[in-house]
CSV table of C-alpha atoms in Angstrom, one decimal:
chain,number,residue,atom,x,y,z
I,147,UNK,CA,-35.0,13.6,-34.8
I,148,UNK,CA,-35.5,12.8,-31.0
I,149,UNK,CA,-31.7,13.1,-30.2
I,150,UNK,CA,-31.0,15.6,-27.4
I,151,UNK,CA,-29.0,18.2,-28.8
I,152,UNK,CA,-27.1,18.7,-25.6
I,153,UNK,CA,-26.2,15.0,-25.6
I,154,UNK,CA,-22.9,14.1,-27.7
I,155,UNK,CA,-23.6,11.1,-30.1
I,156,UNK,CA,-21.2,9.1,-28.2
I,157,UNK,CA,-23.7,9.2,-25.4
I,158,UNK,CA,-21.9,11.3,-22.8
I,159,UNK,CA,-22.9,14.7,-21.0
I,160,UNK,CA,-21.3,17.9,-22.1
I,161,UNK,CA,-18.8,16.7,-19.8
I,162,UNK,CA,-17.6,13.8,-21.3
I,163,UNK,CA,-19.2,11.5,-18.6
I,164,UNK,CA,-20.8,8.6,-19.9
I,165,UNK,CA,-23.8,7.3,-18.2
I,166,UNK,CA,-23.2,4.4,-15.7
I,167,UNK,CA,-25.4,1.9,-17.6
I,168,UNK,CA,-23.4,2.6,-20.8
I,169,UNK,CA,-22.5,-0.3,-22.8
I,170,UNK,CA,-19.7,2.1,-24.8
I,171,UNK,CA,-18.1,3.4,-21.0
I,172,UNK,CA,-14.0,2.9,-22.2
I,173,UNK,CA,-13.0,4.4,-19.3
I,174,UNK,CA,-10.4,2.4,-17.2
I,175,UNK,CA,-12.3,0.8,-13.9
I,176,UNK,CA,-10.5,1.4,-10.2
I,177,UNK,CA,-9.6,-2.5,-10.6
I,178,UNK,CA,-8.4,-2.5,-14.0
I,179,UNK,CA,-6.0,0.7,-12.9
I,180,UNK,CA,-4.9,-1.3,-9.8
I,181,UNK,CA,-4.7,-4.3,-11.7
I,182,UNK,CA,-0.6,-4.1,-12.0
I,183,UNK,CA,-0.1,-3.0,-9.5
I,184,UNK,CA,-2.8,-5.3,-6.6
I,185,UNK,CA,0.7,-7.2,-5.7
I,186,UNK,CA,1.9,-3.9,-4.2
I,187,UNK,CA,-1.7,-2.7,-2.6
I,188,UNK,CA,-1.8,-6.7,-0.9
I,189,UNK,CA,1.9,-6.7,0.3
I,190,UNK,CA,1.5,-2.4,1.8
I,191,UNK,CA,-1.9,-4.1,3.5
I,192,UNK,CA,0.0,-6.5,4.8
I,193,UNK,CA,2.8,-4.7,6.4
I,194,UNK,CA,0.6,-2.4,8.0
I,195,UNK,CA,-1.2,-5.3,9.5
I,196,UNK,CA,2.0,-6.1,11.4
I,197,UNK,CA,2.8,-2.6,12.2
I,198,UNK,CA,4.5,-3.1,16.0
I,199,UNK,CA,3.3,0.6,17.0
I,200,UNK,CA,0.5,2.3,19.0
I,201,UNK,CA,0.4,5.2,17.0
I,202,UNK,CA,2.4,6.2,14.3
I,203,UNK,CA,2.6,9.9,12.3
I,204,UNK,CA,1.3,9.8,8.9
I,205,UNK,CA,5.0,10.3,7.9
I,206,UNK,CA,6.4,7.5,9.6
I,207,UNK,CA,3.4,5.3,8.1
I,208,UNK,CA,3.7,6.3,4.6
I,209,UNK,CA,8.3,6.2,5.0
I,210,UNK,CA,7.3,2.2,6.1
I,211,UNK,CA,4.8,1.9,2.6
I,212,UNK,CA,8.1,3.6,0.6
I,213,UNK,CA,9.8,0.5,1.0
I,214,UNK,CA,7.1,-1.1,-1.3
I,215,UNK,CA,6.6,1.9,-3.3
I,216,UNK,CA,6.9,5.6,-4.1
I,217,UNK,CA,3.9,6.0,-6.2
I,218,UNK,CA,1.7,8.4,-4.5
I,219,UNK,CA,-1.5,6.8,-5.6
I,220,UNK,CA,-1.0,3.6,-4.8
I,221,UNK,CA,0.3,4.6,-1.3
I,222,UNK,CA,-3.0,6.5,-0.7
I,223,UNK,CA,-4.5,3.5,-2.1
I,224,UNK,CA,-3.1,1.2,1.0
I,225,UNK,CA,-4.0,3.5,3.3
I,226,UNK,CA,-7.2,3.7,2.0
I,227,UNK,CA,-8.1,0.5,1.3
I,228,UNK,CA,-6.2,-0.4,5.0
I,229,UNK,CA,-8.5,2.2,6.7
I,230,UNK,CA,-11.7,0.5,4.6
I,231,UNK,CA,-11.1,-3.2,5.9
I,232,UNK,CA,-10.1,-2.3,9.5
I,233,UNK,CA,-6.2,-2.7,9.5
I,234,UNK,CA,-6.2,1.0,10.6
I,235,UNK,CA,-7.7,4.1,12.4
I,236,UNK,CA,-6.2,7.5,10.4
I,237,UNK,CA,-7.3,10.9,12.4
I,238,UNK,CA,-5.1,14.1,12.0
I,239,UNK,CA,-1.9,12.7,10.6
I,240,UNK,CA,-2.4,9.8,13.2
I,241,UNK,CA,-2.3,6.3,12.4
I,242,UNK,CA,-3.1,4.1,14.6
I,243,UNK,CA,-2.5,0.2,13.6
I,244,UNK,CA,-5.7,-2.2,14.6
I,245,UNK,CA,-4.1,-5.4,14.5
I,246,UNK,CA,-1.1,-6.9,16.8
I,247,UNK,CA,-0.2,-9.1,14.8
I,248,UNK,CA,3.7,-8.1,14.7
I,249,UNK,CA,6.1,-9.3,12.4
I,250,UNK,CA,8.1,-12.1,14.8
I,251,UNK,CA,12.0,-11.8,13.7
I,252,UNK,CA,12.8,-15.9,14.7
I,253,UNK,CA,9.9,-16.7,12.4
I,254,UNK,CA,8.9,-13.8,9.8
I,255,UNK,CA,12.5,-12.6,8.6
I,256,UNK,CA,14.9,-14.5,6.2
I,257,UNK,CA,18.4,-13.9,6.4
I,258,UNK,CA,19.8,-13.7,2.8
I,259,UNK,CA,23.5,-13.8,2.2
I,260,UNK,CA,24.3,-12.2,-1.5
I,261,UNK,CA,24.6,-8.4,-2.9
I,262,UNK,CA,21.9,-6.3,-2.2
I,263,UNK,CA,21.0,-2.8,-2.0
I,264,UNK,CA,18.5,-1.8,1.2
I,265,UNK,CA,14.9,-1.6,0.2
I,266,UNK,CA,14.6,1.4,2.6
I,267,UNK,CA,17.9,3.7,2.3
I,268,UNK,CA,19.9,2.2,-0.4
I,269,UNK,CA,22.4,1.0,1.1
I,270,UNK,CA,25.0,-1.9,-0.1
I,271,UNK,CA,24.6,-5.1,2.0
I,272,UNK,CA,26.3,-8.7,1.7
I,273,UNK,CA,23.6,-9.8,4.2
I,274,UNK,CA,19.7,-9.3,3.4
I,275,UNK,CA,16.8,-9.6,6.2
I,276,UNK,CA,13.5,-9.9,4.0
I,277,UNK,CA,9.8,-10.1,5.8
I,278,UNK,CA,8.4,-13.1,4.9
I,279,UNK,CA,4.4,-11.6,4.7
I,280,UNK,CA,1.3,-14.0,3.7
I,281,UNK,CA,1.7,-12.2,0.2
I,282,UNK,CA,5.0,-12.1,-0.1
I,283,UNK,CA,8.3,-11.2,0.9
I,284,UNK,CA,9.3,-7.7,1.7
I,285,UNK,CA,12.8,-6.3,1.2
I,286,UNK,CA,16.0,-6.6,1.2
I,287,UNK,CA,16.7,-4.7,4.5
I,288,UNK,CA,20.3,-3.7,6.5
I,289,UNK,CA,20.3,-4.6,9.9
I,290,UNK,CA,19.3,-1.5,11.4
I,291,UNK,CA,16.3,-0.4,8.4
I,292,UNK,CA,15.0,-4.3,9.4
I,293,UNK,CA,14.3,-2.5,12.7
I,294,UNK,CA,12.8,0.6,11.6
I,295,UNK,CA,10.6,-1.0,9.1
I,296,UNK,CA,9.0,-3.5,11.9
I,297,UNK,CA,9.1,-0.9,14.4
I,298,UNK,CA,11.7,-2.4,17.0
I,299,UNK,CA,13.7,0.8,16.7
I,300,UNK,CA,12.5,4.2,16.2
């Protein structure tokens, strides 16, 4: 018998962790996790990409991702993963965005006319504005949110 008795037959430590060459590993990857949800990771990358600010607070960055989602994982994800290919610099509760590429309102935004509710504050609207990004469109916003979220208004 030249099992290791500390070794599970299963072939992970006495913690449960398999080994990385294991051809039994079940456990879920980081892209296989992500996979439902790459559509919101691409569209949060590409918002902050056209952030129109020198520096923003880690709150107002993170209120602009909320209007794509309220997971908390996948927002840390964005800024992660925005911080990992250059989009932005992050240093105590400081974001500062590396591209100026800004969102250009006679270009970028689609006026909608229909019922909507705001993607940022819930609001009713009969007209949408929606950010047309490379990955797709972002919104419905009000008039005023449209603003905020692009960062014409504070």
């Amino acid at each position: 018998m030249d099992r290791n008795v500390n070794q599970p037959e299963d072939g992970s430590d006495r913690d449960g962790a398999r080994p990385e060459n294991s051809d039994t590993d079940d456990t879920p990857s980081f892209e296989s996790v992500f996979e439902a949800d790459d559509d919101r990771v691409e569209l949060g990358l590409a918002l902050l990409a056209k952030l129109e600010h020198e520096t923003l607070s880690l709150a107002e960055t993170v209120d602009r991702i909320e209007t794509i989602t309220s997971d908390p994982t996948v927002t840390r994800t964005i800024l992660d993963e925005a911080e990992l290919r250059g989009l932005i610099d992050r240093e105590d509760g400081i974001v500062r965005p590396k591209s100026r590429q800004y969102v250009r309102f006679e270009q970028d935004v689609i006026t909608k006319d229909g019922e909507f509710s705001c993607q940022r504050c819930g609001s009713g609207l009969s007209t949408g504005y929606f950010i047309d990004l490379e990955t797709g469109e972002l919104g419905p916003f009000g008039s005023s949110c449209i603003r905020k979220v692009t960062g014409r208004e504070d």
